[in-house]
């Protein structure tokens, strides 16, 4: 047995670590003769404890597997394997052994795999369950119930008749009871035999054995206490090959007190370790006695029942390990090794192979070769069978190394070794278990340079000259874990929706979870492993960085992928200047973080939450439709809503307005809107665009807030924070409370411990206060659970959330992306389309939005840019000559030019798209605009026509759902629910038709016909209900205008008639002047005509004041501008008593010139008034009367369409305020502005004293009266609207006829008592210049009035209980003997009408018909 002693002694090196943490030298009397004898006895006993192999029988040679085992010198065939593990271990083992079976046997199903699966694994859709041939469900919960339960594993293996058990790592893989029990059942264990595992598999026993062989060891709790000399404990093995219990126990610490005593001897800092721990579990670093006292129960709880020991912490060391395999024939091989120095909490993050230079590793090749040799000799001389790892601490400064431990199992990082050696380690374990000698295994032989077909060469692994071929590459691995790097890699658990990873020639990986899987609270946190290869370390590092950047994990868990990328990019890692404490130092210093700008986080979180809320509401709405529930209220609530986003302890209240199916406006504190769009990818990722930049977003709402990944960086957006509540951020259980109810706790002090993912973690107080536990120790907890209350000692010092004070996120400037004419047009059209689909996409008045659309189409660059776009799409197929020709005229080309260029290419199919474009623009901008309006009206009609002709909306909805998909039905109903806004947009489109027709070009017959059909369809909606009243009326008006000759033709005809007229007074009273063809308003376009301007002005004045007596009128020119002035009185029985009034009409070029000349004009008006009163003194009824009775009309000739009404009124009111004194001196009752807007009607604005607008108002600068807007100035008095306003709060409704006005009014007295129940009337007020009222005209006039009333009653603003009142003012005087005869004739005529229309009048209903006549005696 001298060989064993020599092998162990070789582990010692001549040089040790220097400094205060150097290991202690062995005791001078450490090895004496009896102990050497004991060592020899130990080896003999150990070999005897190994089971004899069963021979291969004739029956086993009937298949490829049996043939393979026999050919390779094996002793048993293994077909059915029980995988006594889960997660990554189970997944990798099945994949590896299946791969080996296919490559060596051509049949991946030659082996059967049975897995144990807990309910949690099954619910998590674990990948290893999918890979297995069979699974057997085992109890859930802690691993002591399942994968670490030896009895359960053995019973399961026996019951299922398996040939072998693969233990993996963790759980029961290092429990010697498992191989011992399996041996008794005749089942192979794919690992070392029980005695070997007992000695070397236990960290305490291994250290005792190592120091017995004088291996330099790190000071630990077994470095003293040997009987007789208090030196290092010595291994005097028993008959069964194990260390005596009393020796073993002497190396343990059994309580916190013993741990403290041991730490004093080994010196701080120390490691408190459970001998059965691993993977970062059951291990704590302690810098002082306080930390050690707290750590002891944590280690106890993480590895229940495991022996515990204390070891001095070595700093500045590298963690290197050698992969070894031994077989039952006494062979052993060292398969290179790994560098696992990048660790946090003593759990590896990155692993790499080889650990040697020159590929980028840290160790000298000759030194590492010595480490390999000693590791091989160790396992060979103790009879080790299976795969194992000998771990060392290595000092790169002086190339010293020290034994750390031997892991008698496969390591998680074993694929690194597979990557550099080509040896499949799980398959090697299988072959070892089948008794195949290592030298006979094909992959081992290939590693040593023996060709696959060479079966004659003997591989002598013990020959010192036998070397494996040089390693030609470097492998770097990264563990993918369910951990939160922002909280020192705290474990998390939850669902995993999807893992997206694409292998490349340089990177491969595997995962223990699949789609819709998960990581449960009892599982290991690692669920994936990536491996990158390159010709050297740097190449492998770059490949791994790229792979990690492309890796996407979606679900409830956290993962450190982006953090790993940053670690790999640090200078220290690149230069390999790290040690085992490097990562913990980074975590403590928080020197690496994935910071995202706060404003970006706020916008991204708001968008994510808005998208998810709308998506969920939409889904619920579609489900409700199937249940027959049609309410859109829940979705309507999401049109505009507020979200609170907390970032960096600042609360941002973001108002979200939904502007489209996937677009939103974000507003903070009433500031400018940040426009954003979101597109959901098939994988659930959101592509968000705002501020001119695109971002990738994924998120997960958690009990404590939103975890969102913005462009690969994970950010946590907490929910509302209450410092008096302590809530769990993990799923697991409460282990123990360190503070009782009512006890004080200091800030940062640990008050409880919780277990999650098999880890014990402390809970520390965020602030000082008194703690009140809300859950008992042992309680199962979920993330978000209230664990305890905390009564703060000083609330003012607690963490607080402050509201954001700004009004912008600072992202808006970047969003101002300059658009060309074509993009502008398309953007506006898209906005209008979304608005017509029911979204609040405009952000402005519908009329203004439509106006912008028409203006955008009128830009010639829209067509030119389309030509360029279409030509670009043709690309290489474009004829070279045509391409050159178009390039020359790109900035000036029009439709005619394009058609000319295309004429020579009539038979060229490649340019068909250009021909289509020319056809689209054949009608010029007018035709394209007509099509655009028709497209938008079609969207409106596609929805609303589904509700026409149905019994009611519910019936229409049921029919819609029956005939459509859920999505289509939902789209229609959501749009229909926004009928009011969509109708306003449709009205704006209809109103824009004349402006469209005035654009350049002339729409084609097809384009005009399409638009006319749409207008007819909209007009036909009148019968569908009150919601369509205004838009159908507007469409009807537009259709009437469609039949009117073009503007230029009408103007020319009117000019011709005026030029021929000899009696302008008679011409002005002609009823035809009120028709569409000859409209009164058309006269304003002739005022500056050199031929008929003066006559047109006189006709205009006489027509406007046809109900008055014009005593004198004069038309003059001043500074090339026409002016009209007239003296008039109201028509009265006693003209002598009527006040004399003065009126004037003045023309200006535009609003600006009117404002500039207003003062002079009003003052001039006053001068003319005073002079005229002297001249016409005989007409004055009362010279002392100072009542304002005069009027002035200022006509703005320039088209003011580009100035909206609101802006124009504000400008004019400001100007009038500056001349208020002159206005009062001129005794002006009203100041009227007329803005011509050819080919549209002029826009009228009447400004009066505030006392004429609001009852009880104080006199002041003149303001516009909204009720009079759009009507000729004399209408207010002719329709006697003042009397209506005195008793009713009135509002105008739209009408077709310019001489007919409709108003809805609420009774003022009733409204003052209760607005809801105030009586309401609809007033139809009509002027007529017809002279046939008593000769059939009555029915015509009143029928039109009733038509207008019927339309008004459909308006949503009109109550169902409203009644109608009709008023007709007949302007031309009628001839009767006296008023009595007039009254009699009126009663007779009206009585006949009432009898003929009784049914209709009652249905309306009409309460009153009033007529006003001026009569003169015959």
PDB file of N, CA and C in Angstrom, residues 1320-1324 1346 1349-1350 1353 1358-1366 1397-1409:
ATOM      1  N   UNK A1320     -88.239  71.757 -23.433  1.00  0.00           N
ATOM      2  CA  UNK A1320     -87.399  72.046 -24.591  1.00  0.00           C
ATOM      3  C   UNK A1320     -88.256  72.193 -25.830  1.00  0.00           C
ATOM      4  N   UNK A1321     -87.871  73.160 -26.667  1.00  0.00           N
ATOM      5  CA  UNK A1321     -88.570  73.382 -27.927  1.00  0.00           C
ATOM      6  C   UNK A1321     -87.571  73.476 -29.063  1.00  0.00           C
ATOM      7  N   UNK A1322     -88.041  73.114 -30.249  1.00  0.00           N
ATOM      8  CA  UNK A1322     -87.237  73.273 -31.459  1.00  0.00           C
ATOM      9  C   UNK A1322     -87.889  74.372 -32.278  1.00  0.00           C
ATOM     10  N   UNK A1323     -87.119  75.430 -32.569  1.00  0.00           N
ATOM     11  CA  UNK A1323     -87.632  76.592 -33.286  1.00  0.00           C
ATOM     12  C   UNK A1323     -87.166  76.532 -34.741  1.00  0.00           C
ATOM     13  N   UNK A1324     -88.127  76.508 -35.659  1.00  0.00           N
ATOM     14  CA  UNK A1324     -87.822  76.561 -37.082  1.00  0.00           C
ATOM     15  C   UNK A1324     -88.223  77.951 -37.557  1.00  0.00           C
ATOM     16  N   UNK A1346     -91.323  71.797 -41.899  1.00  0.00           N
ATOM     17  CA  UNK A1346     -91.530  70.528 -41.192  1.00  0.00           C
ATOM     18  C   UNK A1346     -90.430  69.515 -41.520  1.00  0.00           C
ATOM     19  N   UNK A1349     -87.746  70.423 -39.314  1.00  0.00           N
ATOM     20  CA  UNK A1349     -88.077  70.044 -37.944  1.00  0.00           C
ATOM     21  C   UNK A1349     -87.869  68.545 -37.729  1.00  0.00           C
ATOM     22  N   UNK A1350     -88.331  67.739 -38.686  1.00  0.00           N
ATOM     23  CA  UNK A1350     -88.141  66.280 -38.578  1.00  0.00           C
ATOM     24  C   UNK A1350     -86.665  65.932 -38.464  1.00  0.00           C
ATOM     25  N   UNK A1353     -85.351  66.914 -34.995  1.00  0.00           N
ATOM     26  CA  UNK A1353     -85.781  66.036 -33.904  1.00  0.00           C
ATOM     27  C   UNK A1353     -84.927  64.772 -33.813  1.00  0.00           C
ATOM     28  N   UNK A1358     -81.461  66.953 -29.001  1.00  0.00           N
ATOM     29  CA  UNK A1358     -82.886  67.241 -28.829  1.00  0.00           C
ATOM     30  C   UNK A1358     -83.524  66.146 -27.988  1.00  0.00           C
ATOM     31  N   UNK A1359     -84.248  66.554 -26.941  1.00  0.00           N
ATOM     32  CA  UNK A1359     -84.902  65.583 -26.065  1.00  0.00           C
ATOM     33  C   UNK A1359     -86.095  64.944 -26.773  1.00  0.00           C
ATOM     34  N   UNK A1360     -86.423  63.724 -26.406  1.00  0.00           N
ATOM     35  CA  UNK A1360     -87.599  63.060 -27.009  1.00  0.00           C
ATOM     36  C   UNK A1360     -88.897  63.810 -26.738  1.00  0.00           C
ATOM     37  N   UNK A1361     -88.930  64.601 -25.656  1.00  0.00           N
ATOM     38  CA  UNK A1361     -90.158  65.317 -25.283  1.00  0.00           C
ATOM     39  C   UNK A1361     -90.259  66.695 -25.918  1.00  0.00           C
ATOM     40  N   UNK A1362     -89.267  67.087 -26.730  1.00  0.00           N
ATOM     41  CA  UNK A1362     -89.268  68.433 -27.312  1.00  0.00           C
ATOM     42  C   UNK A1362     -90.420  68.608 -28.295  1.00  0.00           C
ATOM     43  N   UNK A1363     -90.940  69.826 -28.359  1.00  0.00           N
ATOM     44  CA  UNK A1363     -92.007  70.159 -29.318  1.00  0.00           C
ATOM     45  C   UNK A1363     -91.488  71.177 -30.318  1.00  0.00           C
ATOM     46  N   UNK A1364     -92.224  71.373 -31.424  1.00  0.00           N
ATOM     47  CA  UNK A1364     -91.776  72.250 -32.489  1.00  0.00           C
ATOM     48  C   UNK A1364     -92.564  73.552 -32.553  1.00  0.00           C
ATOM     49  N   UNK A1365     -91.865  74.606 -32.932  1.00  0.00           N
ATOM     50  CA  UNK A1365     -92.494  75.913 -33.135  1.00  0.00           C
ATOM     51  C   UNK A1365     -91.975  76.469 -34.455  1.00  0.00           C
ATOM     52  N   UNK A1366     -92.930  76.796 -35.344  1.00  0.00           N
ATOM     53  CA  UNK A1366     -92.577  77.237 -36.696  1.00  0.00           C
ATOM     54  C   UNK A1366     -92.903  78.716 -36.837  1.00  0.00           C
ATOM     55  N   UNK A1397    -102.382  68.334 -43.101  1.00  0.00           N
ATOM     56  CA  UNK A1397    -101.150  67.805 -42.512  1.00  0.00           C
ATOM     57  C   UNK A1397    -101.322  67.450 -41.029  1.00  0.00           C
ATOM     58  N   UNK A1398    -102.516  67.199 -40.610  1.00  0.00           N
ATOM     59  CA  UNK A1398    -102.788  66.988 -39.182  1.00  0.00           C
ATOM     60  C   UNK A1398    -101.944  65.853 -38.600  1.00  0.00           C
ATOM     61  N   UNK A1399    -101.901  64.733 -39.315  1.00  0.00           N
ATOM     62  CA  UNK A1399    -101.167  63.568 -38.798  1.00  0.00           C
ATOM     63  C   UNK A1399     -99.690  63.893 -38.612  1.00  0.00           C
ATOM     64  N   UNK A1400     -99.132  64.551 -39.606  1.00  0.00           N
ATOM     65  CA  UNK A1400     -97.706  64.870 -39.534  1.00  0.00           C
ATOM     66  C   UNK A1400     -97.426  65.896 -38.442  1.00  0.00           C
ATOM     67  N   UNK A1401     -98.311  66.874 -38.311  1.00  0.00           N
ATOM     68  CA  UNK A1401     -98.113  67.915 -37.310  1.00  0.00           C
ATOM     69  C   UNK A1401     -98.209  67.348 -35.901  1.00  0.00           C
ATOM     70  N   UNK A1402     -99.108  66.369 -35.704  1.00  0.00           N
ATOM     71  CA  UNK A1402     -99.234  65.749 -34.388  1.00  0.00           C
ATOM     72  C   UNK A1402     -98.022  64.854 -34.083  1.00  0.00           C
ATOM     73  N   UNK A1403     -97.507  64.199 -35.114  1.00  0.00           N
ATOM     74  CA  UNK A1403     -96.373  63.297 -34.914  1.00  0.00           C
ATOM     75  C   UNK A1403     -95.105  64.067 -34.586  1.00  0.00           C
ATOM     76  N   UNK A1404     -95.027  65.323 -35.083  1.00  0.00           N
ATOM     77  CA  UNK A1404     -93.768  66.056 -34.934  1.00  0.00           C
ATOM     78  C   UNK A1404     -93.320  66.243 -33.482  1.00  0.00           C
ATOM     79  N   UNK A1405     -94.069  66.708 -32.485  1.00  0.00           N
ATOM     80  CA  UNK A1405     -95.341  67.441 -32.646  1.00  0.00           C
ATOM     81  C   UNK A1405     -95.066  68.933 -32.794  1.00  0.00           C
ATOM     82  N   UNK A1406     -95.987  69.650 -33.416  1.00  0.00           N
ATOM     83  CA  UNK A1406     -95.866  71.096 -33.595  1.00  0.00           C
ATOM     84  C   UNK A1406     -96.851  71.787 -32.671  1.00  0.00           C
ATOM     85  N   UNK A1407     -96.320  72.653 -31.816  1.00  0.00           N
ATOM     86  CA  UNK A1407     -97.179  73.384 -30.880  1.00  0.00           C
ATOM     87  C   UNK A1407     -97.681  74.706 -31.448  1.00  0.00           C
ATOM     88  N   UNK A1408     -96.919  75.268 -32.381  1.00  0.00           N
ATOM     89  CA  UNK A1408     -97.234  76.641 -32.786  1.00  0.00           C
ATOM     90  C   UNK A1408     -96.726  76.904 -34.186  1.00  0.00           C
ATOM     91  N   UNK A1409     -97.541  77.572 -35.000  1.00  0.00           N
ATOM     92  CA  UNK A1409     -97.116  78.087 -36.296  1.00  0.00           C
ATOM     93  C   UNK A1409     -97.424  79.574 -36.297  1.00  0.00           C
TER      94      UNK A1409
END
